[in-house]
Each structure stands twice: as C-alpha cells, then as structure tokens.
Protein backbone atom coordinates (compact mmCIF):
# COMPACT_ATOMS: atom_id res chain seq x y z
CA UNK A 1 -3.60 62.38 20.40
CA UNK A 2 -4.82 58.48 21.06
CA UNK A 3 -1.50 57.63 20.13
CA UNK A 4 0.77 60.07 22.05
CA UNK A 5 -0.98 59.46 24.95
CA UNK A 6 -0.14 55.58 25.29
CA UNK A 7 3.39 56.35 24.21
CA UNK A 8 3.74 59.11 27.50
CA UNK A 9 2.10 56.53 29.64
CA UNK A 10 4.91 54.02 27.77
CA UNK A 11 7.56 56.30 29.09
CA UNK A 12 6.25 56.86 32.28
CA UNK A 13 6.25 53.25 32.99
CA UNK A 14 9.88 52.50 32.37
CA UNK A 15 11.06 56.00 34.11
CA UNK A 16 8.98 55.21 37.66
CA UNK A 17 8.62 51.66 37.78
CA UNK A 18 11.68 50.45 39.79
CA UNK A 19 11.48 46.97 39.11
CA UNK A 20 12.34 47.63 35.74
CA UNK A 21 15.76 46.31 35.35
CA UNK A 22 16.60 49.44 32.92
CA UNK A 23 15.75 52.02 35.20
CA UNK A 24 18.11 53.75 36.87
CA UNK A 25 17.30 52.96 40.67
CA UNK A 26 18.95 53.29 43.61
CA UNK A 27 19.01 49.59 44.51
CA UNK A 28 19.83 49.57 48.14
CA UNK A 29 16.64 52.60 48.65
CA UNK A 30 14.49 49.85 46.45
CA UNK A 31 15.44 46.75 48.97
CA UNK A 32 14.47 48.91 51.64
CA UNK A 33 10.99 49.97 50.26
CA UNK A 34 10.78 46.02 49.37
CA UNK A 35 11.70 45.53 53.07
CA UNK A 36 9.68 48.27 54.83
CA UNK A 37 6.18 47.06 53.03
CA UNK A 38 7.00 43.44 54.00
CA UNK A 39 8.21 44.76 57.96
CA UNK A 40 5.15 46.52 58.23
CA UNK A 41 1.13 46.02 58.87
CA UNK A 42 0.12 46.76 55.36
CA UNK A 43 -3.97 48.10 54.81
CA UNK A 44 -6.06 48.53 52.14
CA UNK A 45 -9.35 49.57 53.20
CA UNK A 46 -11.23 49.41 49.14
CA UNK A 47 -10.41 46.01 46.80
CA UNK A 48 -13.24 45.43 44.32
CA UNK A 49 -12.93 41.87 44.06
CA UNK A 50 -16.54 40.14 45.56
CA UNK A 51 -18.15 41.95 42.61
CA UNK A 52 -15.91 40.11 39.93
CA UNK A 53 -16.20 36.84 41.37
CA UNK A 54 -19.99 37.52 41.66
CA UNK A 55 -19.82 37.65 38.21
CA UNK A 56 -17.54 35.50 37.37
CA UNK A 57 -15.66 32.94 39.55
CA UNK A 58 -11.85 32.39 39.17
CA UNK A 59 -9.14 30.75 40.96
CA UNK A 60 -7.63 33.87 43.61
CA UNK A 61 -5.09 31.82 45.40
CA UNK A 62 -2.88 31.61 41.95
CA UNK A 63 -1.47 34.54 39.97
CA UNK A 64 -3.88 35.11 37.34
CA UNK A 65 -4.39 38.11 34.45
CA UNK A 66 -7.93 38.87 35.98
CA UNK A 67 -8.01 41.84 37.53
CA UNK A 68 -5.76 43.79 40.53
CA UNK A 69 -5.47 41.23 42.68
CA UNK A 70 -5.10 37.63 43.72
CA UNK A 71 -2.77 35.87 46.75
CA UNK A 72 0.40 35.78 44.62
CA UNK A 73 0.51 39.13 43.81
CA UNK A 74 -0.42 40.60 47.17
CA UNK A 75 2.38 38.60 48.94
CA UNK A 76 4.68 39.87 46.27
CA UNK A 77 3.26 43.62 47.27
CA UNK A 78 3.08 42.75 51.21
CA UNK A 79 -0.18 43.13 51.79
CA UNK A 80 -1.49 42.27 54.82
CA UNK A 81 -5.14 42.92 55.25
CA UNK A 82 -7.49 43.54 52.56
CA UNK A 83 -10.89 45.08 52.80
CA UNK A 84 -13.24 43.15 50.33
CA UNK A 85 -15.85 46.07 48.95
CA UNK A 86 -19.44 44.59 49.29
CA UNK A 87 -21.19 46.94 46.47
CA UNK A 88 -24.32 47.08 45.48
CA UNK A 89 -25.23 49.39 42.48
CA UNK A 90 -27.91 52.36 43.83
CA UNK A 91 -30.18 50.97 40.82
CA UNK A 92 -30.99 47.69 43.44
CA UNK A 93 -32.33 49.88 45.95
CA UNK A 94 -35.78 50.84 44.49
CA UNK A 95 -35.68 46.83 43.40
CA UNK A 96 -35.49 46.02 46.79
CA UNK A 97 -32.71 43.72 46.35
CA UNK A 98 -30.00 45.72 47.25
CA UNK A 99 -29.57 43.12 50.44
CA UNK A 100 -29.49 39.85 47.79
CA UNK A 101 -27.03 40.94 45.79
CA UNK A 102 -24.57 42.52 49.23
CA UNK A 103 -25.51 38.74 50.73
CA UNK A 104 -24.26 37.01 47.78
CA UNK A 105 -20.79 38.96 48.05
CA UNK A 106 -20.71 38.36 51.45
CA UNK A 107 -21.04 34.58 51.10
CA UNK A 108 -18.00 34.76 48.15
CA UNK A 109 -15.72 36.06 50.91
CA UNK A 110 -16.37 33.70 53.01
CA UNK A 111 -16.08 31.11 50.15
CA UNK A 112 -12.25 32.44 49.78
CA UNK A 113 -11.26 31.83 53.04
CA UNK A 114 -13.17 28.57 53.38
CA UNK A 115 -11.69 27.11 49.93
CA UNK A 116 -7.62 28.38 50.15
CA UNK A 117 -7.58 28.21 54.25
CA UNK A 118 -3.42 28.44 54.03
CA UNK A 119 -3.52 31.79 51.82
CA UNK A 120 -6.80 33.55 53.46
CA UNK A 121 -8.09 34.49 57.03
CA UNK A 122 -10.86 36.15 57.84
CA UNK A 123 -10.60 39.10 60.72
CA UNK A 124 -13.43 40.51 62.49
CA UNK A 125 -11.14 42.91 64.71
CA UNK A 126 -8.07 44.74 65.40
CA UNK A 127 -7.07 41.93 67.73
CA UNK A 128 -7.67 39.23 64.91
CA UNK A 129 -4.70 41.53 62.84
CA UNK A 130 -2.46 41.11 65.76
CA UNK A 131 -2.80 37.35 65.95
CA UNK A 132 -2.68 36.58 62.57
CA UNK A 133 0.05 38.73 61.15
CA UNK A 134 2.96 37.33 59.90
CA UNK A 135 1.67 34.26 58.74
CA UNK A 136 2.14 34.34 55.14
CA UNK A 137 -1.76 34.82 54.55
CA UNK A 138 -4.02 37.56 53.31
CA UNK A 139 -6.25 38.96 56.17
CA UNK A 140 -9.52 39.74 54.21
CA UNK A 141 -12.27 41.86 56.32
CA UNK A 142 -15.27 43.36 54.22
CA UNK A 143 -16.51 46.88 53.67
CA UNK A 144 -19.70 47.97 52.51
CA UNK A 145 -20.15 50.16 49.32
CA UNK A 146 -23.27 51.78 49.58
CA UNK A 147 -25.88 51.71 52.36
CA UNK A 148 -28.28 50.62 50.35
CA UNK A 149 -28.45 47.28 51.75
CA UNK A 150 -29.66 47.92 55.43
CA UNK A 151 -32.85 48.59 53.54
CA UNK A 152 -34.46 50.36 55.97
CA UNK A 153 -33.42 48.47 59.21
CA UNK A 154 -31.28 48.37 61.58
CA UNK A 155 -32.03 44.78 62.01
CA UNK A 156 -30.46 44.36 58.85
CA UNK A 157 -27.46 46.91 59.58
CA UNK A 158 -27.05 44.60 63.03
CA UNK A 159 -26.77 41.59 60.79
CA UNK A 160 -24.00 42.82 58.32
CA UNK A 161 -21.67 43.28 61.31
CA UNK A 162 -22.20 39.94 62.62
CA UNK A 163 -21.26 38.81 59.23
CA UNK A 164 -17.92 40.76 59.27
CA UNK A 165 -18.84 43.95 58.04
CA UNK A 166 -16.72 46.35 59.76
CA UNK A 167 -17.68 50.07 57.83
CA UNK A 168 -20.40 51.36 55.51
CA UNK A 169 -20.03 53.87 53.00
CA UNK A 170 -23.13 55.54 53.46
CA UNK A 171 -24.06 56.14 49.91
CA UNK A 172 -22.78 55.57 46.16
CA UNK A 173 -23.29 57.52 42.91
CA UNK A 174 -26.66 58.71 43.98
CA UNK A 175 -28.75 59.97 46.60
CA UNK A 176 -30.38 56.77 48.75
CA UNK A 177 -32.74 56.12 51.82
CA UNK A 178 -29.29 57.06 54.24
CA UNK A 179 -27.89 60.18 53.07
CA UNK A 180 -26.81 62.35 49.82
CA UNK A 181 -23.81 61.57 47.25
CA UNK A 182 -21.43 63.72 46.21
CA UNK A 183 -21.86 62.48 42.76
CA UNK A 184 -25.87 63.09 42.73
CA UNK A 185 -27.02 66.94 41.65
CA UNK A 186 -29.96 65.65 43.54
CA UNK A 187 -30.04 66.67 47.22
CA UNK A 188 -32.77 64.65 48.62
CA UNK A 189 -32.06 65.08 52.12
CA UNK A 190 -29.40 67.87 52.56
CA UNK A 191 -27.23 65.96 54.60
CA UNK A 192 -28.25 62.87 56.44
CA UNK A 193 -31.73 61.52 56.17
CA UNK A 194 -33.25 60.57 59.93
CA UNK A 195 -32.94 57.24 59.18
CA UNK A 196 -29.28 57.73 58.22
CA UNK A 197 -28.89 59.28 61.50
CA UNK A 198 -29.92 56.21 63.39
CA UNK A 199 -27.71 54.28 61.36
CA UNK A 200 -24.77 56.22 62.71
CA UNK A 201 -25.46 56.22 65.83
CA UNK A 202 -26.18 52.18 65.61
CA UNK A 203 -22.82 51.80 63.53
CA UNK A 204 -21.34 53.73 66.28
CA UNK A 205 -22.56 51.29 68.74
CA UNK A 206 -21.54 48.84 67.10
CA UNK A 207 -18.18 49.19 66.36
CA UNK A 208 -18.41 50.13 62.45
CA UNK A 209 -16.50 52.22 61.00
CA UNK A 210 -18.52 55.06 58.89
CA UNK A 211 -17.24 55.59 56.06
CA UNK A 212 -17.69 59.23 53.95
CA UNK A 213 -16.34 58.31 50.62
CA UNK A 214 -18.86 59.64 48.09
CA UNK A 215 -21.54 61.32 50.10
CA UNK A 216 -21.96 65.00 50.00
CA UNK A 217 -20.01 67.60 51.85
CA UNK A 218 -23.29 68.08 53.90
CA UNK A 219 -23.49 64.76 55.09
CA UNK A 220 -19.78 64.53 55.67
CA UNK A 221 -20.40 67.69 58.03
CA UNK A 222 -23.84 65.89 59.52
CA UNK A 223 -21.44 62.98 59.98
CA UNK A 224 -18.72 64.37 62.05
CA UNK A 225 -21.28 66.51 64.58
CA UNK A 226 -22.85 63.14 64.99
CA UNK A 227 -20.30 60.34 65.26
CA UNK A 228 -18.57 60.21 68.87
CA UNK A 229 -16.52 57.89 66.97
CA UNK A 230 -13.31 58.84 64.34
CA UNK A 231 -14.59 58.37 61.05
CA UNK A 232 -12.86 57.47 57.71
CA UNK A 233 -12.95 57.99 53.94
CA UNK A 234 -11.96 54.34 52.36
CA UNK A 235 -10.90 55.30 48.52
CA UNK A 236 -10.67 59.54 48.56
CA UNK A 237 -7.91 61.99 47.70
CA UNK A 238 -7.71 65.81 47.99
CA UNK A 239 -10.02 67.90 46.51
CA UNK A 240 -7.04 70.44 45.90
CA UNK A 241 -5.35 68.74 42.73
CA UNK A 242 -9.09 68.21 40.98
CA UNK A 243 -11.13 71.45 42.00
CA UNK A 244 -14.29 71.40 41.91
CA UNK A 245 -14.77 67.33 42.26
CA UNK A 246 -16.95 66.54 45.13
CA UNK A 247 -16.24 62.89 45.15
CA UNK A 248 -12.83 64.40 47.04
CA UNK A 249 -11.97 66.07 50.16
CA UNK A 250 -11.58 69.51 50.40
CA UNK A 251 -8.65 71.25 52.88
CA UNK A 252 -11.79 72.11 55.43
CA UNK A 253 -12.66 68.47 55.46
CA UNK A 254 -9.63 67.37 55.70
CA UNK A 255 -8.74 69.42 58.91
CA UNK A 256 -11.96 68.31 60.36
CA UNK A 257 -11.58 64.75 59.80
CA UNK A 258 -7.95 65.57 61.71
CA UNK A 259 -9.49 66.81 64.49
CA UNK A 260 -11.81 63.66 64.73
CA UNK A 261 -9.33 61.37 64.56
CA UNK A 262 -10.18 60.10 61.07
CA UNK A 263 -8.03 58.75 58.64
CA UNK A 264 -8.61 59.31 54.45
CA UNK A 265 -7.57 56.23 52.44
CA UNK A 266 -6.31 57.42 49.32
CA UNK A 267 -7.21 55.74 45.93
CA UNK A 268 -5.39 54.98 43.08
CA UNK A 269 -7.43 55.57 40.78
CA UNK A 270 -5.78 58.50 37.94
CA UNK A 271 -8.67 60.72 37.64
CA UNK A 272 -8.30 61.45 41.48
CA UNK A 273 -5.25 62.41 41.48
CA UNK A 274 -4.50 65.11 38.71
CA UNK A 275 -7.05 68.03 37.45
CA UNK A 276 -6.41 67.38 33.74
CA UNK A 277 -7.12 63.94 34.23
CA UNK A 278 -9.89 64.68 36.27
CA UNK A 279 -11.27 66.83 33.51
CA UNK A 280 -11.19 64.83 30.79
CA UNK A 281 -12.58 61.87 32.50
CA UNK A 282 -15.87 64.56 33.33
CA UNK A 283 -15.80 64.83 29.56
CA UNK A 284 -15.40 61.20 28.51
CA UNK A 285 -18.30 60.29 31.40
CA UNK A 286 -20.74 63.12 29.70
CA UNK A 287 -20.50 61.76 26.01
CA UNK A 288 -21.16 58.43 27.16
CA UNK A 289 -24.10 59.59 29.07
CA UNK A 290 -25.34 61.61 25.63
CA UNK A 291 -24.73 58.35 23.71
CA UNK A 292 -26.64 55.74 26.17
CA UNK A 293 -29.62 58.50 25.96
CA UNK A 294 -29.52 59.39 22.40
CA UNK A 295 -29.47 55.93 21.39
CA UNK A 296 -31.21 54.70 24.40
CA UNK A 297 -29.46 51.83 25.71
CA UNK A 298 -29.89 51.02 29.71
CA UNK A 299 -26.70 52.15 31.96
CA UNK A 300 -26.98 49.49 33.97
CA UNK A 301 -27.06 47.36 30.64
CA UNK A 302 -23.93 44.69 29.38
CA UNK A 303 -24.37 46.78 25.84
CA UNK A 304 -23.60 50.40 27.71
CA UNK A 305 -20.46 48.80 29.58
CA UNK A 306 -19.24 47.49 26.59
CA UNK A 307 -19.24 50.60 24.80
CA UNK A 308 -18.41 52.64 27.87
CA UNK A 309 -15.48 49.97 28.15
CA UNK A 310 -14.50 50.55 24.20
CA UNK A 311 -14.93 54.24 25.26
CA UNK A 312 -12.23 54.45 27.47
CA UNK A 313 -9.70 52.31 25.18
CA UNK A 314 -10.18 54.68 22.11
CA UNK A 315 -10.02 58.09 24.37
CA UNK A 316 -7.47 57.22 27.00
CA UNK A 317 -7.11 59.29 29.60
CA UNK A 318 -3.50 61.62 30.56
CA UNK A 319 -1.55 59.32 32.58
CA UNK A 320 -1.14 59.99 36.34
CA UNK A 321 1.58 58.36 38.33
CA UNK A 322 2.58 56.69 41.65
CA UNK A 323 4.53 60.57 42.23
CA UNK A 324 0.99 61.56 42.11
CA UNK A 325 -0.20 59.71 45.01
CA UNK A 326 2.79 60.90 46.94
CA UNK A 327 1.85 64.33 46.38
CA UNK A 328 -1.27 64.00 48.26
CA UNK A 329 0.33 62.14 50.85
CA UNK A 330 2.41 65.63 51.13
CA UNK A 331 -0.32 67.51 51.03
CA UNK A 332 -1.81 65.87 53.83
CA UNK A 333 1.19 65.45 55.69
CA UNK A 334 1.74 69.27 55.59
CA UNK A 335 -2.00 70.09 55.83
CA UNK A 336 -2.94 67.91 58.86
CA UNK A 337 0.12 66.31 59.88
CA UNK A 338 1.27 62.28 58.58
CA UNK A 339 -1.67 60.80 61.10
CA UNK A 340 -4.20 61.10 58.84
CA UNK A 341 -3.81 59.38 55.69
CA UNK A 342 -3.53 55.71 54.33
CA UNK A 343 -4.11 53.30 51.57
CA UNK A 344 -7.76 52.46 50.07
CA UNK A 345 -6.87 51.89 46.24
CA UNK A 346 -9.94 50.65 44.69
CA UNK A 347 -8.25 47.82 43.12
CA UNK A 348 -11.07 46.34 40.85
CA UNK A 349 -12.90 49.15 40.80
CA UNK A 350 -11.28 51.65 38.50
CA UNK A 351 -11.72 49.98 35.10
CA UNK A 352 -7.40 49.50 35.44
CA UNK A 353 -7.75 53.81 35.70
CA UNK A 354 -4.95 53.59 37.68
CA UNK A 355 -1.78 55.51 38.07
CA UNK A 356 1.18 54.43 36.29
CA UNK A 357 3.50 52.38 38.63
CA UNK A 358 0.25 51.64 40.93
CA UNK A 359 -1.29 48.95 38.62
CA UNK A 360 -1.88 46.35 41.00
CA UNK A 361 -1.28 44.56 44.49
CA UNK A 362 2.47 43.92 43.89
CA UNK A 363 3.23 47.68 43.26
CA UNK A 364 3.03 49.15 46.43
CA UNK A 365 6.32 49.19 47.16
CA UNK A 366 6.65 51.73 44.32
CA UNK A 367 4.87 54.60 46.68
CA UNK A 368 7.52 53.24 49.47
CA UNK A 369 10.40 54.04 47.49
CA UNK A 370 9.08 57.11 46.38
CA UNK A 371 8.34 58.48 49.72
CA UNK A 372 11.73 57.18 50.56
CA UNK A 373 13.18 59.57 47.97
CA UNK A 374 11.06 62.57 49.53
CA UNK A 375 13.17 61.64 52.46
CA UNK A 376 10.15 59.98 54.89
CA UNK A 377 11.28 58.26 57.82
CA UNK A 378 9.98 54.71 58.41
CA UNK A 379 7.90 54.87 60.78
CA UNK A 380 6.10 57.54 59.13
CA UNK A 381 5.57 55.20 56.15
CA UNK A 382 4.22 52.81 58.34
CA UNK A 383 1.47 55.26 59.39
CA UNK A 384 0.30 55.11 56.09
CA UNK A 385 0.49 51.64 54.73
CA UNK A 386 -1.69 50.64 58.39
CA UNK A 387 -0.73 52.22 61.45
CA UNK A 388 -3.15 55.13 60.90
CA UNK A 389 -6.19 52.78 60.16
CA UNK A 390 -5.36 50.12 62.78
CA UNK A 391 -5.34 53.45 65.33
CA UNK A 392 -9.15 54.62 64.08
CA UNK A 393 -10.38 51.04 63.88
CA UNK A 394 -9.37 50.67 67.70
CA UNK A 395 -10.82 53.91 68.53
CA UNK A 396 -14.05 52.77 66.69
CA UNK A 397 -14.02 49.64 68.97
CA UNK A 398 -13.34 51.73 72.00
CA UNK A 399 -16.17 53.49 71.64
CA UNK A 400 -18.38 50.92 70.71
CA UNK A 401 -17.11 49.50 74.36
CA UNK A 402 -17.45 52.52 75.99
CA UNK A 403 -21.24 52.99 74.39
CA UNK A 404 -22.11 49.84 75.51
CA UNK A 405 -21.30 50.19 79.06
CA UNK A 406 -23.23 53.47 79.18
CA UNK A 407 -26.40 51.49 78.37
C-alpha cells in the first residue's frame, strides 16, 4: 500500500506540475499564470518559519533544502508579503513562558530584515504594502499562533502590536485562558472566556486582525457577534470536503464570515483538503497518541517527534493536489461569492503534508494556472492571491480609527 501510494503521488507530480518540461501544458496559459502572480499583490497570511530558525538558524536570503521557504524561492513564486507565524505550543502556557518563547520569534523576524535589508522589509500596515511593493523584496509582517502569549494582559496584547503583530489566532490545539479549540474535546469556556472577550474588543481597537483558525465553532460564533471589525481565518479550508473536522469551516460559517466581511485563507496542507486524506491522517494521529502513552514517551518530547516523524514516512498519507485547493476556491466562490477567500498555506507547518504541485513558495503559480483552466478572470485571481486580505486588513484599520475617535 506504502509503495503504491508514493508511486500515485509520483504520477501526480509529473501530470499537474507545469513546470515539468514533459507535461503537456499549454505554454502561453502557463506564462500568464507566471505573469499574473508576479503582476499582482501576492499574500500569505500563515509561513512557519520563526519556529525553525528558533530552532535552528540558517541562511533565508539563499535557496536552501530547509524547509518551504527562503527569498529565492519566494521571488521565483511572486510572493509579496509573508506573514511570519509567531507560535507558541499550548504546553508553555501553564509554564508561564508562553510570552519568552513568542518574544524570541519575534526578535528572529526582526533579525531577517535587519541582516538581508535588500531581500526583506518589514510592514506594519496596509500603507507600508503600497510603498514597498515592487521592489524585489519580501514584505514579512507577523501573525500570532495561539493567544497564549498575552498571558493574561492586555498590557502584553498592547505590546505585541507595537512589535508588528498584526492578528492573533485566539487559540491552538487546546483549550487556553482566551477561548476553546476546535481540536480540544475539552470545552472549558463554551465559546470565549471573559478575558478573551476583552481581548477582542482591545484587538479591535487596535487594529488586529482576529483570527478564528482552530478555535471552536462556538467561539467563532462569540467572535463574529462581538467583533465590529471583519475577521479572518489565516490557514482553514471547507469543512464540506472533510466532514466532520472542526479545525475547518463549515457552509454556515462560511456565509457568516461573508456577511462580516471576512476573508478564509486557505491552507495547503493535504489532510484539509480531501476526506480520505483527512481520515487517515485521524487514524495515523490516534496510533501515535496510543504509542507515546503505551510506551510513555512525552509529546512535547524530541523522541515522540522523531517517531511521529518516522510515522508519517512509513504510512504516507493519499496524495491531495493543487486541483484540490481549487476546488475549495469553487466552493467558496459559488457559496459566498470570490470576495472571500485567499492564501494562508502553512508553509513550515505541515510536516511537507502538502498537496502535490503546492510544495513550496515557488509553486503558486500552479493554483494560477489551474484557476486559469477553470476559466477565472484575472482580476478575480487577484482577489485571492491579496486583494481580499489587503480589503479586511484596511477595514480592520478603519475601525480601529473609527474606535479611536469614539473615545
């Protein structure tokens, strides 16, 4: 099964990867995907890459075998800006040094810019994008991946925006002091917690985007009767390829987060996409689960990623591709309307779970041309490579303004 697996994925490869000199591709529809994701403001709201260099530091401004993403390839894919993901695993959070570790990332980003100035720019704003477009650099911005790090303050929460945090995903893989996740069986607080309603209403004031990737459908509904601002999923796809996964959006939530002027950011990452896939990454997660308890080795432990790592090469997963992330993009488009929907591929962040044709920062032009083939027009491309996200993030800004001047 091992074995027929990586031969499909083998196949897939060569059949949907159009830069594949074999392939038969219609060359002048690949120059124009080439041209329309180098033409256009290019956004991708999730890119794990602090947390690598936070554990080990490598050269980003040259092409390099580490990982999803470095300058080279991201020119080659024309991206434009990239939001760095500050994470923090839920474990820090009863440590109390949930705010260490997301300070430590935040100082690596920084480090980027400051070390490769002609290759990186930092942006704190819609307005900074505007400026600094077109310049043959990487725009890197930060988001937060998991709450955990306001630790209880909005002091704290105040103090990540000023360092160039510009959204939050409120919570991670479990339940913490802001709100529910959609991964946790645990509902501490049904929703919101009060504190996580004051940090809404403060991100709000800010001028932070709140992000609802992995929280629970309760607080994604507590979320939207709260916010007065549009609010945005960074790394989600729809719930109706993979029933029954929280950790994606349902049609309801979808329609809602329409009507708020949201955006949802889909990932990349294969178990998203396709219910079989889906499935058997469920089962692959449970028996390493039973393994780490029957034998008792820490999750958060270098021996359980190991194995969980050697887990994943000896049960592969059934391949999903880049046609897979263009059929949520239709469903979307014919759910909600082509306003709603963007780019947030958790680069870094999938353990290279990725769909076929989608492996990295250069491949993006892959989902142009295949949208071309389904016959989108350009500028509604453009809506979802960054014209979508750039709208919400103004809106965000707007009504952090507008807040401000109701004070």
């Amino acid at each position: 099964m091992k074995n027929t697996i990586i031969i499909f994925t083998l196949i897939l490869f060569v059949s949907i990867y159009p830069q594949n000199k074999n392939n038969n591709v219609d060359s002048i529809l690949w120059q124009k995907a080439e041209q329309i994701c180098k033409n256009n403001l290019l956004i991708d709201t999730h890119i794990d890459l602090p947390d690598w260099l936070y554990d080990e530091w490598f050269d980003v401004s040259k092409e390099t075998d580490k990982g999803e993403i470095d300058y080279q390839r991201a020119i080659r894919g024309g991206l434009d800006v990239a939001f760095m993901s500050i994470y923090t695993s839920p474990g820090l959070e009863a440590k109390g040094k949930s705010k260490i570790k997301a300070d430590s990332m935040i100082a690596i980003v920084h480090k980027i810019v400051k070390l490769w100035p002609d290759k990186f720019y930092f942006i704190r704003s819609t307005s900074d994008i505007i400026s600094n477009i077109n310049k043959n650099k990487i725009l890197l911005t930060m988001g937060m991946e998991n709450g955990s790090p306001i630790e209880h303050s909005l002091d704290n929460l105040r103090e990540f925006y000023d360092k160039g945090v510009r959204y939050i995903t409120l919570a991670h893989y479990k339940w913490n002091h802001i709100s529910d996740s959609a991964n946790d069986p645990e509902k501490k607080w049904n929703g919101l917690s009060p504190f996580g309603e004051e940090v809404v209403k403060e991100m709000n004031r800010l001028g932070m985007m709140v992000d609802i990737s992995h929280v629970s459908d309760s607080t994604f509904y507590d979320v939207i009767k709260l916010s007065k601002a549009p609010v945005i999923a960074s790394h989600s796809c729809c719930r109706f390829f993979t029933p029954g996964y929280e950790r994606n959006m349902n049609d309801d939530m979808i329609k809602i987060l329409a009507e708020n002027g949201g955006v949802i950011q889909l990932a990349f990452a294969n178990f998203f996409l396709k219910n079989d896939t889906y499935q058997a990454y469920t089962t692959g997660e449970e028996n390493i689960k039973k393994y780490l308890r029957e034998n008792r080795i820490d999750s958060n432990s270098e021996l359980a990623w190991k194995y969980e790592e050697q887990y994943w090469k000896d049960n592969p997963l059934p391949p999903a591709t880049v046609k897979d992330v263009a059929d949520h993009i239709d469903h979307i488009k014919n759910l909600v309307g082509i306003d709603y929907v963007g780019l947030g591929s958790d680069f870094n962040g999938t353990g290279g779970m990725l769909a076929v044709g989608l492996e990295d920062v250069s491949k993006y032009p892959n989902l142009v041309y295949e949208l071309l083939l389904r016959d989108y027009t350009e500028n509604e491309i453009a809506k979802v490579l960054g014209g979508n996200l750039l709208r919400v993030w103004k809106e965000v800004e707007q009504t952090a303004a507008r807040l401000k001047n109701e004070k």
